mmCIF file of N, CA and C in Angstrom:
data_model
loop_
_atom_site.group_PDB
_atom_site.id
_atom_site.type_symbol
_atom_site.label_atom_id
_atom_site.label_comp_id
_atom_site.label_asym_id
_atom_site.label_seq_id
_atom_site.Cartn_x
_atom_site.Cartn_y
_atom_site.Cartn_z
ATOM 1 N N MET A 275 111.274 118.356 96.935
ATOM 2 C CA MET A 275 110.309 118.427 97.325
ATOM 3 C C MET A 275 110.603 119.517 98.208
ATOM 4 N N ASN A 276 109.652 120.792 98.526
ATOM 5 C CA ASN A 276 109.502 121.992 98.352
ATOM 6 C C ASN A 276 109.346 121.836 100.281
ATOM 7 N N GLU A 277 109.665 122.875 100.529
ATOM 8 C CA GLU A 277 108.694 123.052 102.167
ATOM 9 C C GLU A 277 107.339 122.854 102.437
ATOM 10 N N LYS A 278 106.522 123.919 101.399
ATOM 11 C CA LYS A 278 104.864 123.322 101.206
ATOM 12 C C LYS A 278 104.619 122.012 101.307
ATOM 13 N N ASN A 279 105.377 121.325 100.608
ATOM 14 C CA ASN A 279 104.745 119.940 100.416
ATOM 15 C C ASN A 279 104.975 119.047 101.843
ATOM 16 N N LEU A 280 106.666 119.455 102.530
ATOM 17 C CA LEU A 280 106.515 118.425 103.100
ATOM 18 C C LEU A 280 106.086 118.919 104.786
ATOM 19 N N SER A 281 105.512 120.108 104.553
ATOM 20 C CA SER A 281 104.297 120.309 105.699
ATOM 21 C C SER A 281 102.951 119.698 106.056
ATOM 22 N N ARG A 282 102.796 119.411 104.427
ATOM 23 C CA ARG A 282 101.415 119.480 103.920
ATOM 24 C C ARG A 282 101.463 117.720 105.070
ATOM 25 N N ILE A 283 102.966 116.239 104.686
ATOM 26 C CA ILE A 283 102.736 115.184 104.461
ATOM 27 C C ILE A 283 103.015 114.809 105.957
ATOM 28 N N ASN A 284 103.875 116.028 107.138
ATOM 29 C CA ASN A 284 104.461 115.340 108.085
ATOM 30 C C ASN A 284 103.346 114.832 108.822
ATOM 31 N N PRO A 285 102.088 115.978 109.626
ATOM 32 C CA PRO A 285 100.980 115.387 110.335
ATOM 33 C C PRO A 285 100.746 113.515 110.220
ATOM 34 N N LEU A 286 100.620 114.015 108.451
ATOM 35 C CA LEU A 286 99.996 112.165 107.710
ATOM 36 C C LEU A 286 100.309 111.406 108.452
ATOM 37 N N ALA A 287 101.841 111.544 107.947
ATOM 38 C CA ALA A 287 102.844 110.244 108.109
ATOM 39 C C ALA A 287 103.140 110.004 109.888
ATOM 40 N N LEU A 288 103.552 111.156 110.507
ATOM 41 C CA LEU A 288 103.777 110.560 111.702
ATOM 42 C C LEU A 288 101.862 110.131 112.152
ATOM 43 N N THR A 289 100.711 110.271 112.044
ATOM 44 C CA THR A 289 99.749 109.720 112.357
ATOM 45 C C THR A 289 99.819 107.768 111.477
ATOM 46 N N VAL A 290 100.436 107.720 110.547
ATOM 47 C CA VAL A 290 100.130 106.563 110.121
ATOM 48 C C VAL A 290 101.194 105.590 110.764
ATOM 49 N N SER A 291 102.612 106.113 111.157
ATOM 50 C CA SER A 291 103.673 105.592 111.462
ATOM 51 C C SER A 291 103.246 105.392 112.540
ATOM 52 N N LEU A 292 102.650 106.243 113.238
ATOM 53 C CA LEU A 292 102.496 105.956 114.842
ATOM 54 C C LEU A 292 101.292 104.655 114.710
ATOM 55 N N VAL A 293 100.153 104.454 113.846
ATOM 56 C CA VAL A 293 99.715 103.548 114.014
ATOM 57 C C VAL A 293 99.777 102.395 113.503
ATOM 58 N N ILE A 294 100.765 102.308 112.328
ATOM 59 C CA ILE A 294 101.573 100.657 112.663
ATOM 60 C C ILE A 294 102.441 100.593 113.626
ATOM 61 N N ALA A 295 103.427 101.462 114.436
ATOM 62 C CA ALA A 295 103.661 101.244 115.699
ATOM 63 C C ALA A 295 103.387 100.807 116.540
ATOM 64 N N ALA A 296 101.823 100.810 117.038
ATOM 65 C CA ALA A 296 100.924 100.756 118.256
ATOM 66 C C ALA A 296 100.348 99.671 117.634
ATOM 67 N N PHE A 297 100.532 98.731 116.117
ATOM 68 C CA PHE A 297 99.861 97.704 115.366
ATOM 69 C C PHE A 297 101.268 96.116 115.692
ATOM 70 N N LEU A 298 102.392 96.742 115.496
ATOM 71 C CA LEU A 298 103.657 96.333 116.009
ATOM 72 C C LEU A 298 103.664 96.083 117.178
ATOM 73 N N VAL A 299 103.528 96.606 118.127
ATOM 74 C CA VAL A 299 103.651 96.847 119.696
ATOM 75 C C VAL A 299 102.605 95.789 120.418
ATOM 76 N N LEU A 300 101.261 95.879 119.818
ATOM 77 C CA LEU A 300 100.101 94.443 120.300
ATOM 78 C C LEU A 300 101.092 93.576 119.816
ATOM 79 N N VAL A 301 101.024 93.275 118.219
ATOM 80 C CA VAL A 301 101.573 92.405 117.962
ATOM 81 C C VAL A 301 102.836 91.719 118.986
ATOM 82 N N LEU A 302 103.786 92.312 118.711
ATOM 83 C CA LEU A 302 104.944 91.660 119.441
ATOM 84 C C LEU A 302 104.808 91.373 121.087
ATOM 85 N N SER A 303 104.158 92.069 121.875
ATOM 86 C CA SER A 303 103.377 92.077 122.897
ATOM 87 C C SER A 303 102.678 90.485 122.870
ATOM 88 N N ARG A 304 102.268 90.143 122.622
ATOM 89 C CA ARG A 304 101.174 88.899 122.148
ATOM 90 C C ARG A 304 102.368 87.407 121.523
ATOM 91 N N LEU A 305 103.433 88.311 120.938
ATOM 92 C CA LEU A 305 104.189 87.364 120.787
ATOM 93 C C LEU A 305 105.681 87.092 121.501
ATOM 94 N N PHE A 306 105.858 87.932 122.853
ATOM 95 C CA PHE A 306 106.817 87.760 123.691
ATOM 96 C C PHE A 306 105.684 87.496 124.634
ATOM 97 N N GLN A 307 106.059 86.694 125.475
ATOM 98 C CA GLN A 307 104.991 86.198 126.451
ATOM 99 C C GLN A 307 105.574 86.639 127.915
ATOM 100 N N ASN A 308 107.030 86.859 127.852
ATOM 101 C CA ASN A 308 107.526 87.562 129.404
ATOM 102 C C ASN A 308 108.004 88.842 129.247
ATOM 103 N N VAL A 309 107.123 89.720 127.931
ATOM 104 C CA VAL A 309 107.473 91.231 128.277
ATOM 105 C C VAL A 309 106.496 91.995 129.393
ATOM 106 N N ASN A 310 107.332 92.480 130.321
ATOM 107 C CA ASN A 310 106.662 93.121 131.422
ATOM 108 C C ASN A 310 105.397 94.200 130.629
ATOM 109 N N LEU A 311 104.779 94.031 131.721
ATOM 110 C CA LEU A 311 102.736 95.023 131.189
ATOM 111 C C LEU A 311 103.761 96.187 131.357
ATOM 112 N N TRP A 312 104.352 96.975 132.425
ATOM 113 C CA TRP A 312 104.527 97.959 132.655
ATOM 114 C C TRP A 312 105.649 98.780 131.073
ATOM 115 N N ILE A 313 106.561 97.916 130.780
ATOM 116 C CA ILE A 313 107.247 98.139 129.530
ATOM 117 C C ILE A 313 106.139 98.617 128.266
ATOM 118 N N VAL A 314 104.957 98.016 127.948
ATOM 119 C CA VAL A 314 104.158 98.103 127.028
ATOM 120 C C VAL A 314 103.285 98.999 127.176
ATOM 121 N N ILE A 315 102.900 99.203 129.030
ATOM 122 C CA ILE A 315 101.514 100.492 129.024
ATOM 123 C C ILE A 315 103.158 101.200 128.518
ATOM 124 N N ALA A 316 104.555 101.413 128.935
ATOM 125 C CA ALA A 316 105.358 102.698 128.969
ATOM 126 C C ALA A 316 105.175 103.729 127.625
ATOM 127 N N ILE A 317 105.377 102.556 126.211
ATOM 128 C CA ILE A 317 105.610 102.417 124.552
ATOM 129 C C ILE A 317 103.755 102.917 124.534
ATOM 130 N N TYR A 318 102.911 102.142 124.790
ATOM 131 C CA TYR A 318 101.519 103.023 124.692
ATOM 132 C C TYR A 318 101.274 104.660 124.667
ATOM 133 N N PHE A 319 102.033 104.479 126.160
ATOM 134 C CA PHE A 319 101.579 105.966 126.066
ATOM 135 C C PHE A 319 102.940 107.001 125.630
ATOM 136 N N LEU A 320 103.732 106.437 125.055
ATOM 137 C CA LEU A 320 104.657 107.540 124.053
ATOM 138 C C LEU A 320 104.157 107.247 122.611
ATOM 139 N N ILE A 321 103.399 106.498 122.403
ATOM 140 C CA ILE A 321 102.841 106.130 121.205
ATOM 141 C C ILE A 321 101.402 107.508 121.484
ATOM 142 N N ASP A 322 100.710 107.637 122.348
ATOM 143 C CA ASP A 322 99.832 108.644 122.627
ATOM 144 C C ASP A 322 100.056 109.507 122.311
ATOM 145 N N ILE A 323 101.721 109.950 123.322
ATOM 146 C CA ILE A 323 101.955 111.579 123.065
ATOM 147 C C ILE A 323 102.501 111.637 121.684
ATOM 148 N N GLY A 324 102.321 110.875 120.908
ATOM 149 C CA GLY A 324 102.888 110.923 119.265
ATOM 150 C C GLY A 324 101.306 111.414 118.577
ATOM 151 N N PHE A 325 100.397 110.767 119.384
ATOM 152 C CA PHE A 325 98.966 110.986 118.724
ATOM 153 C C PHE A 325 98.877 112.593 118.618
ATOM 154 N N ILE A 326 99.056 112.617 119.929
ATOM 155 C CA ILE A 326 98.673 114.135 119.963
ATOM 156 C C ILE A 326 99.558 115.599 120.116
ATOM 157 N N VAL A 327 100.692 115.136 119.818
ATOM 158 C CA VAL A 327 101.748 116.057 118.596
ATOM 159 C C VAL A 327 101.112 116.344 117.466
ATOM 160 N N ALA A 328 100.746 114.797 117.081
ATOM 161 C CA ALA A 328 100.460 114.761 115.427
ATOM 162 C C ALA A 328 99.404 115.874 115.341
ATOM 163 N N MET A 329 98.143 115.615 116.450
ATOM 164 C CA MET A 329 97.026 116.056 116.015
ATOM 165 C C MET A 329 97.374 117.718 115.823
ATOM 166 N N VAL A 330 98.056 118.232 116.719
ATOM 167 C CA VAL A 330 98.821 119.592 116.603
ATOM 168 C C VAL A 330 99.028 120.122 115.878
ATOM 169 N N ILE A 331 100.150 119.675 115.196
ATOM 170 C CA ILE A 331 100.715 120.084 113.817
ATOM 171 C C ILE A 331 99.418 119.835 112.884
ATOM 172 N N GLY A 332 98.917 119.059 112.791
ATOM 173 C CA GLY A 332 97.937 118.699 112.094
ATOM 174 C C GLY A 332 96.876 120.177 111.761
ATOM 175 N N ILE A 333 96.152 120.593 113.442
ATOM 176 C CA ILE A 333 95.596 121.645 113.518
ATOM 177 C C ILE A 333 96.099 122.784 113.122
ATOM 178 N N LYS A 334 97.718 122.969 113.303
ATOM 179 C CA LYS A 334 98.329 124.183 113.232
ATOM 180 C C LYS A 334 98.313 124.609 111.770
ATOM 181 N N THR A 335 98.573 123.680 110.565
ATOM 182 C CA THR A 335 98.857 123.473 109.448
ATOM 183 C C THR A 335 97.748 124.632 108.712
ATOM 184 N N LYS A 336 98.156 125.113 107.539
ATOM 185 C CA LYS A 336 97.268 126.026 107.102
ATOM 186 C C LYS A 336 96.005 125.697 105.778
ATOM 187 N N ILE A 337 96.852 124.316 105.606
ATOM 188 C CA ILE A 337 96.395 123.177 104.268
ATOM 189 C C ILE A 337 94.716 122.766 105.251
ATOM 190 N N LYS A 338 93.603 123.125 104.571
ATOM 191 C CA LYS A 338 92.355 122.813 104.753
ATOM 192 C C LYS A 338 92.041 121.581 105.413
ATOM 193 N N PRO A 339 92.284 120.425 103.678
ATOM 194 C CA PRO A 339 91.642 119.258 103.857
ATOM 195 C C PRO A 339 92.598 117.962 104.871
ATOM 196 N N VAL A 340 94.162 118.604 105.308
ATOM 197 C CA VAL A 340 94.558 118.069 106.345
ATOM 198 C C VAL A 340 94.253 118.336 108.322
ATOM 199 N N VAL A 341 93.586 119.784 107.915
ATOM 200 C CA VAL A 341 93.011 120.371 109.527
ATOM 201 C C VAL A 341 91.455 119.365 109.586
ATOM 202 N N ILE A 342 90.809 119.104 108.503
ATOM 203 C CA ILE A 342 89.662 118.474 108.744
ATOM 204 C C ILE A 342 89.862 117.120 108.675
ATOM 205 N N LEU A 343 91.204 116.640 108.021
ATOM 206 C CA LEU A 343 91.486 114.941 108.578
ATOM 207 C C LEU A 343 91.605 114.643 109.732
ATOM 208 N N LYS A 344 92.479 116.118 110.030
ATOM 209 C CA LYS A 344 92.969 115.237 111.610
ATOM 210 C C LYS A 344 91.895 115.611 112.679
ATOM 211 N N CYS A 345 91.125 116.319 112.233
ATOM 212 C CA CYS A 345 89.623 116.652 113.344
ATOM 213 C C CYS A 345 89.340 115.609 113.762
ATOM 214 N N THR A 346 89.287 115.187 112.210
ATOM 215 C CA THR A 346 88.116 113.806 112.793
ATOM 216 C C THR A 346 88.528 112.478 113.105
ATOM 217 N N LEU A 347 89.858 112.478 112.884
ATOM 218 C CA LEU A 347 90.717 111.232 113.401
ATOM 219 C C LEU A 347 90.315 111.683 114.789
#
């Protein structure tokens, strides 16, 4: 893949991976009952920062479909 294709996939791949990570944290926090709530909140906070970074990367790209998709999410 060349650099143009990678810059097109990066914000979308980051968003998909963060959604999967958030789902896994939700499921795993329910499976392990003795997990401290602050640990789960901190992990969700990091995932939220990742979503903001993905949104900024998606908006800064010059590819119109990625910008439209990131603005609607």
